[in-house]
Coordinates of C-alpha atoms and ligand atoms in Angstrom, one line a residue:
M1 CA 45.5 -49.9 9.9
S2 CA 44.9 -46.4 11.0
V3 CA 43.8 -44.7 7.7
F4 CA 40.4 -43.4 9.0
T5 CA 39.8 -41.2 5.9
P6 CA 40.7 -42.8 2.5
L7 CA 41.6 -40.4 -0.4
A8 CA 41.3 -40.8 -4.1
R9 CA 44.0 -39.3 -6.5
P10 CA 41.8 -36.6 -8.1
E11 CA 40.8 -35.0 -4.7
L12 CA 44.4 -35.2 -3.5
E13 CA 45.6 -33.5 -6.7
T14 CA 43.1 -30.7 -6.2
F15 CA 44.2 -30.3 -2.6
L16 CA 47.9 -30.2 -3.4
A17 CA 47.8 -27.9 -6.4
P18 CA 47.9 -24.6 -4.3
Y19 CA 51.3 -25.6 -2.8
G20 CA 53.1 -25.2 -6.1
L21 CA 55.2 -28.4 -5.6
G22 CA 54.7 -29.8 -9.1
R23 CA 52.8 -33.0 -10.0
L24 CA 51.7 -35.7 -7.6
L25 CA 53.9 -38.7 -8.3
D26 CA 52.6 -41.2 -5.7
F27 CA 50.8 -41.4 -2.4
Q28 CA 50.4 -44.0 0.2
G29 CA 48.3 -44.3 3.4
I30 CA 50.5 -44.8 6.6
A31 CA 49.5 -47.8 8.8
A32 CA 51.4 -46.6 11.8
G33 CA 49.8 -44.0 14.1
S34 CA 46.6 -44.2 16.1
E35 CA 45.1 -40.7 16.2
N36 CA 45.1 -39.2 12.7
T37 CA 45.1 -40.2 9.1
N38 CA 48.6 -39.8 7.5
F39 CA 49.7 -40.2 3.9
F40 CA 53.2 -40.2 2.4
I41 CA 53.1 -37.9 -0.6
S42 CA 55.7 -37.8 -3.4
M43 CA 55.6 -34.7 -5.5
E44 CA 58.0 -33.5 -8.2
Q45 CA 59.6 -31.2 -5.7
G46 CA 60.1 -33.6 -2.8
E47 CA 58.6 -35.9 -0.2
F48 CA 55.9 -34.8 2.2
V49 CA 53.4 -36.1 4.8
L50 CA 49.7 -35.1 4.7
T51 CA 47.9 -35.3 8.0
L52 CA 44.1 -35.2 8.3
V53 CA 43.3 -34.5 11.9
E54 CA 40.7 -37.0 13.0
R55 CA 40.2 -36.3 16.7
G56 CA 41.6 -34.4 19.6
P57 CA 41.8 -30.6 20.0
V58 CA 41.0 -29.6 16.4
Q59 CA 40.2 -26.0 17.4
E60 CA 43.8 -25.8 18.7
M61 CA 45.5 -26.5 15.4
P62 CA 46.9 -22.9 15.3
F63 CA 48.8 -23.7 18.5
F64 CA 50.5 -26.7 16.9
I65 CA 51.3 -24.7 13.8
D66 CA 52.8 -21.8 15.7
L67 CA 54.8 -24.1 18.0
L68 CA 56.3 -26.1 15.1
D69 CA 57.1 -22.8 13.4
V70 CA 59.0 -21.6 16.5
L71 CA 60.9 -24.9 16.7
H72 CA 61.7 -24.9 13.0
E73 CA 63.0 -21.3 13.2
A74 CA 65.2 -22.5 16.1
D75 CA 66.7 -25.0 13.7
L76 CA 65.4 -28.0 15.4
P77 CA 64.6 -31.0 13.2
V78 CA 60.8 -31.1 13.3
P79 CA 58.1 -31.0 10.6
Y80 CA 56.1 -27.8 10.2
A81 CA 53.0 -26.8 8.2
L82 CA 53.9 -25.8 4.7
R83 CA 52.1 -22.8 3.3
T84 CA 50.2 -22.6 0.0
I85 CA 51.2 -20.0 -2.5
D86 CA 48.7 -17.7 -0.8
G87 CA 50.2 -18.4 2.6
V88 CA 47.6 -20.7 4.1
A89 CA 48.9 -23.3 6.5
L90 CA 45.7 -24.9 7.9
R91 CA 43.4 -26.3 5.3
E92 CA 40.5 -28.7 5.0
L93 CA 40.1 -32.0 3.2
K94 CA 37.1 -34.2 3.4
G95 CA 35.8 -32.0 6.2
K96 CA 38.9 -32.6 8.3
P97 CA 41.6 -30.1 9.2
A98 CA 44.6 -30.9 6.9
L99 CA 48.3 -30.0 7.0
L100 CA 51.1 -30.8 4.6
Q101 CA 54.5 -31.1 6.2
P102 CA 58.0 -32.1 5.0
R103 CA 58.8 -35.8 5.4
L104 CA 61.7 -36.4 7.8
A105 CA 64.3 -38.9 6.7
G106 CA 64.8 -42.2 8.6
K107 CA 62.6 -44.6 10.5
H108 CA 61.6 -45.4 14.1
I109 CA 63.9 -47.7 16.1
K110 CA 62.6 -50.5 18.3
Q111 CA 65.7 -51.2 20.4
A112 CA 67.2 -48.0 21.8
N113 CA 70.8 -48.0 23.1
A114 CA 72.6 -45.4 25.1
Q115 CA 73.7 -43.5 22.0
H116 CA 70.1 -43.1 20.8
C117 CA 69.0 -42.0 24.3
A118 CA 71.7 -39.4 24.6
Q119 CA 70.6 -37.8 21.3
V120 CA 66.9 -37.8 22.3
G121 CA 67.8 -36.2 25.7
E122 CA 69.9 -33.6 24.0
L123 CA 67.1 -32.7 21.5
Q124 CA 64.5 -32.6 24.2
A125 CA 66.6 -30.1 26.1
H126 CA 66.9 -28.0 23.0
L127 CA 63.2 -28.1 22.6
H128 CA 62.7 -26.9 26.2
L129 CA 65.4 -24.2 25.9
A130 CA 63.8 -22.8 22.8
T131 CA 60.4 -22.4 24.4
Q132 CA 61.1 -21.4 28.0
G133 CA 60.0 -18.1 29.6
E134 CA 58.5 -15.5 27.2
H135 CA 59.0 -17.9 24.2
M136 CA 56.5 -20.4 25.7
I137 CA 53.2 -20.6 23.9
K138 CA 50.5 -21.4 26.4
R139 CA 48.3 -24.4 26.0
K140 CA 46.8 -26.4 28.8
T141 CA 47.0 -30.1 28.1
D142 CA 43.7 -32.0 28.0
R143 CA 45.4 -35.0 29.7
G144 CA 46.8 -33.2 32.7
L145 CA 46.7 -34.0 36.4
D146 CA 43.0 -33.2 36.8
W147 CA 42.2 -35.5 33.9
M148 CA 44.3 -38.3 35.5
L149 CA 42.4 -37.8 38.8
E150 CA 39.1 -37.8 37.1
E151 CA 39.6 -40.7 34.7
G152 CA 41.7 -42.7 37.2
T153 CA 38.9 -42.5 39.8
E154 CA 36.5 -43.7 37.1
F155 CA 38.7 -46.6 36.2
L156 CA 39.3 -47.9 39.7
S157 CA 36.1 -49.9 39.6
H158 CA 37.1 -51.6 36.3
L159 CA 40.3 -53.0 37.8
S160 CA 41.1 -56.1 39.8
D161 CA 42.5 -55.8 43.4
E162 CA 46.3 -55.4 42.6
P163 CA 46.1 -52.9 39.8
R164 CA 43.4 -51.0 41.6
A165 CA 45.6 -50.6 44.7
L166 CA 48.5 -49.5 42.5
L167 CA 46.4 -46.9 40.7
Q168 CA 44.7 -45.7 44.0
K169 CA 48.1 -45.1 45.5
A170 CA 49.3 -43.2 42.5
L171 CA 46.2 -41.0 42.4
E172 CA 46.7 -40.1 46.1
E173 CA 50.3 -39.1 45.4
I174 CA 49.1 -36.9 42.5
T175 CA 46.6 -35.2 44.8
Q176 CA 49.3 -34.6 47.4
Q177 CA 52.0 -33.4 45.0
K178 CA 49.9 -31.5 42.5
E179 CA 50.8 -28.0 43.6
K180 CA 54.5 -28.8 43.7
I181 CA 54.4 -30.4 40.3
L182 CA 52.6 -27.4 38.8
A183 CA 55.3 -25.1 40.3
L184 CA 58.2 -26.8 38.5
P185 CA 60.0 -25.0 35.7
R186 CA 57.9 -24.9 32.5
A187 CA 58.3 -24.7 28.7
N188 CA 56.5 -26.1 25.7
I189 CA 56.7 -29.9 26.0
H190 CA 56.2 -32.6 23.4
A191 CA 54.4 -34.8 26.0
D192 CA 54.5 -37.9 23.9
L193 CA 58.2 -38.4 23.0
F194 CA 58.1 -42.2 22.5
R195 CA 60.3 -44.2 20.1
D196 CA 57.5 -44.1 17.6
N197 CA 57.7 -40.3 17.5
A198 CA 61.4 -40.0 16.7
M199 CA 63.2 -40.8 13.4
F200 CA 66.7 -42.2 13.1
E201 CA 69.0 -42.8 10.1
G202 CA 71.3 -45.4 11.5
T203 CA 72.3 -44.0 14.9
H204 CA 71.7 -40.4 13.9
L205 CA 68.5 -38.7 15.2
T206 CA 66.8 -37.0 12.2
G207 CA 63.9 -35.5 14.0
L208 CA 60.8 -35.6 16.1
I209 CA 57.2 -35.9 14.9
D210 CA 53.6 -36.0 16.2
F211 CA 53.3 -32.9 18.3
Y212 CA 49.6 -33.3 18.8
N213 CA 50.0 -33.8 22.6
A214 CA 52.3 -30.8 22.9
C215 CA 51.4 -28.2 25.5
S216 CA 52.9 -25.9 28.0
G217 CA 53.9 -27.8 31.2
P218 CA 56.6 -28.9 33.5
M219 CA 59.8 -29.8 31.6
L220 CA 60.4 -32.7 34.0
Y221 CA 57.2 -34.3 33.0
D222 CA 58.4 -34.4 29.4
V223 CA 61.7 -36.0 30.6
A224 CA 59.8 -38.6 32.6
I225 CA 57.5 -39.5 29.7
A226 CA 60.4 -39.9 27.3
L227 CA 62.6 -41.8 29.8
N228 CA 59.8 -44.3 30.6
D229 CA 59.7 -45.3 26.9
W230 CA 63.3 -45.0 25.8
C231 CA 65.0 -46.4 28.9
S232 CA 62.7 -49.2 30.1
D233 CA 63.6 -52.9 29.8
D234 CA 61.1 -55.6 28.8
D235 CA 60.1 -56.0 32.5
G236 CA 59.4 -52.3 32.9
L237 CA 62.5 -51.6 34.9
I238 CA 64.6 -48.5 34.2
D239 CA 67.8 -49.5 32.3
G240 CA 70.6 -47.6 34.2
P241 CA 73.1 -47.0 31.4
R242 CA 70.4 -45.8 28.9
A243 CA 68.8 -43.6 31.6
R244 CA 72.1 -42.0 32.6
A245 CA 73.0 -41.4 29.0
F246 CA 69.6 -39.7 28.5
L247 CA 69.6 -37.6 31.6
G248 CA 73.3 -36.7 31.3
A249 CA 72.9 -35.4 27.8
Y250 CA 69.8 -33.4 28.8
A251 CA 71.4 -31.9 31.9
A252 CA 74.5 -30.9 30.1
L253 CA 72.3 -28.4 28.2
R254 CA 69.6 -27.6 30.9
P255 CA 70.7 -28.5 34.4
F256 CA 68.0 -29.9 36.6
T257 CA 66.8 -27.8 39.7
A258 CA 66.7 -29.1 43.3
A259 CA 62.9 -29.1 43.1
E260 CA 63.0 -31.3 40.0
A261 CA 65.4 -33.7 41.6
E262 CA 63.1 -34.0 44.6
L263 CA 60.0 -34.7 42.5
W264 CA 61.7 -37.1 40.0
P265 CA 60.4 -40.4 41.3
T266 CA 56.9 -38.9 41.6
M267 CA 57.1 -37.6 38.1
L268 CA 58.1 -41.0 36.7
R269 CA 55.0 -42.5 38.3
V270 CA 52.7 -39.6 37.1
A271 CA 54.0 -40.2 33.5
C272 CA 53.1 -43.9 33.9
V273 CA 49.6 -43.1 35.1
R274 CA 49.0 -40.8 32.1
F275 CA 49.6 -43.5 29.5
W276 CA 48.2 -46.4 31.5
L277 CA 44.9 -44.5 31.6
S278 CA 44.9 -43.3 28.0
R279 CA 45.7 -46.8 26.8
L280 CA 42.9 -48.3 29.0
I281 CA 40.5 -45.7 27.5
A282 CA 41.6 -46.4 23.9
A283 CA 41.3 -50.2 24.5
E284 CA 37.7 -49.7 25.6
S285 CA 36.7 -47.2 22.9
F286 CA 38.3 -48.9 19.9
A287 CA 37.7 -52.5 20.9
G288 CA 37.1 -54.6 17.8
Q289 CA 38.0 -51.8 15.4
D290 CA 40.9 -51.8 13.0
V291 CA 42.9 -49.3 15.0
L292 CA 46.4 -49.6 16.5
I293 CA 46.0 -50.0 20.3
H294 CA 49.0 -50.0 22.7
D295 CA 49.0 -52.4 25.6
P296 CA 47.8 -50.7 28.8
K297 CA 49.6 -53.4 30.9
E298 CA 52.9 -52.1 29.8
F299 CA 52.4 -49.0 31.9
E300 CA 50.8 -50.8 34.8
Q301 CA 54.0 -52.8 35.0
R302 CA 56.2 -49.8 34.7
L303 CA 54.2 -48.0 37.4
A304 CA 54.7 -51.1 39.7
Q305 CA 58.4 -51.0 39.0
R306 CA 58.7 -47.2 39.7
Q307 CA 57.5 -47.6 43.3
T308 CA 61.2 -47.3 44.1
V309 CA 63.5 -45.4 41.7
N310 CA 67.2 -46.1 41.8
T311 CA 68.2 -43.7 39.0
P312 CA 68.3 -40.2 40.5
L313 CA 68.4 -37.0 38.4
P314 CA 72.0 -35.8 37.9
F315 CA 71.9 -32.7 40.0
A316 CA 74.8 -30.6 41.3
L317 CA 74.3 -29.0 44.8
Ligands
ADP401 N1 56.8 -35.5 9.1 C1 57.0 -36.9 9.0 N2 58.1 -37.4 8.4 C2 58.2 -38.7 8.2 N3 57.3 -39.6 8.7 C3 56.2 -39.2 9.3 C4 56.0 -37.8 9.5 N4 54.8 -37.6 10.1 C5 54.3 -38.8 10.3 N5 55.1 -39.8 9.8 C6 54.9 -41.2 9.7 O1 53.6 -41.5 10.0 C7 53.4 -42.3 11.2 C8 52.2 -41.9 12.0 O2 52.4 -40.5 12.4 P1 51.9 -40.0 13.8 O3 52.0 -38.5 13.7 O4 52.7 -40.7 14.9 O5 50.4 -40.5 13.8 P2 49.3 -40.4 14.9 O6 49.1 -39.0 15.3 O7 48.1 -41.0 14.3 O8 49.8 -41.3 16.1 C9 54.7 -42.2 11.9 O9 55.0 -43.3 12.7 C10 55.7 -42.0 10.8 O10 56.1 -43.2 10.2
LIG402 N1 52.4 -42.7 22.7 C1 51.2 -43.1 23.3 C2 50.0 -42.9 22.3 C3 49.6 -41.4 22.1 O1 49.0 -41.0 23.2 P1 47.5 -40.4 23.1 O2 47.2 -39.8 24.4 O3 47.6 -39.3 22.1 O4 46.6 -41.5 22.8 C4 51.2 -44.5 23.8 O5 52.1 -45.3 23.4 O6 50.3 -44.9 24.5

């Protein structure tokens, strides 16, 4: 279970008092999640989630707070940092940066269908449209192309022949296509829009959570990351109907460009490399600990399946 920092009721009550949300009724550590410590918090005035930031770009918390404010003001269903009565958003608890956010209704779905995928594609397009151009808040990801090349090269010697050849080929492609990828249309991107970062009530998408990988970057990269998770079957193949539903709903709001259509197969592979590597690293660094670790093999398999891509981007000439 990923509650890295346990909390006792009195220290939580002291922390929550300045929000003016009434008495603390109940709280519960959340087992899901792998990066931060999260608690469901029931107050007299509603349901909230408290996050203690355990690792990652702690000094960049103002970026995440600002981005979620922009998305919230654009009426998109995302959590955002609640302010204390004195207007403070970013606080500290047990020496960790701490945020209190509204709790979104619903739960994660395991089996996505075309209807789920269309809603996620649509919401992702809204997220990009709200943060394009002068609205984009700059933040360089710490897991970008240079990181992939560096960590990937490091990992080659840890792998057996077949995965090593697969990774080597992908790293060469990243080196060759890097400039073109970086020139694609940009916005703020979620960069981790997996099923476990979206909430559904029945078939209705109630919102997106966990923006701690968000950054400024190519919108197509965000699409590829999401599609690899939402539209893959158990063998790692792209499921045509789900992928077309996702891409069609997205493109109806933000049509893809010719450059994006050309780089689509590359981008699907880059998005596989990103999570294959981060999972390999997590599996090594958290081995034997009580932390949720996702299977790296899943992305090795997806990368192998994306050597040919039969689902083109819907793109009108
Ligand atoms: N604002 C929220 N509303 C509802 N549930 C949330 C919210 N934030 C987090 N959660 C719950 O907490 C879990 C872990 O949150 P997440 O941000 O994904 O953690 P981590 O950063 O550790 O991966 C989610 O799977 C979800 O169930
Ligand atoms: N969704 C990811 C986990 C989050 O990525 P990280 O880079 O923040 O560890 C996955 O399923 O691997």
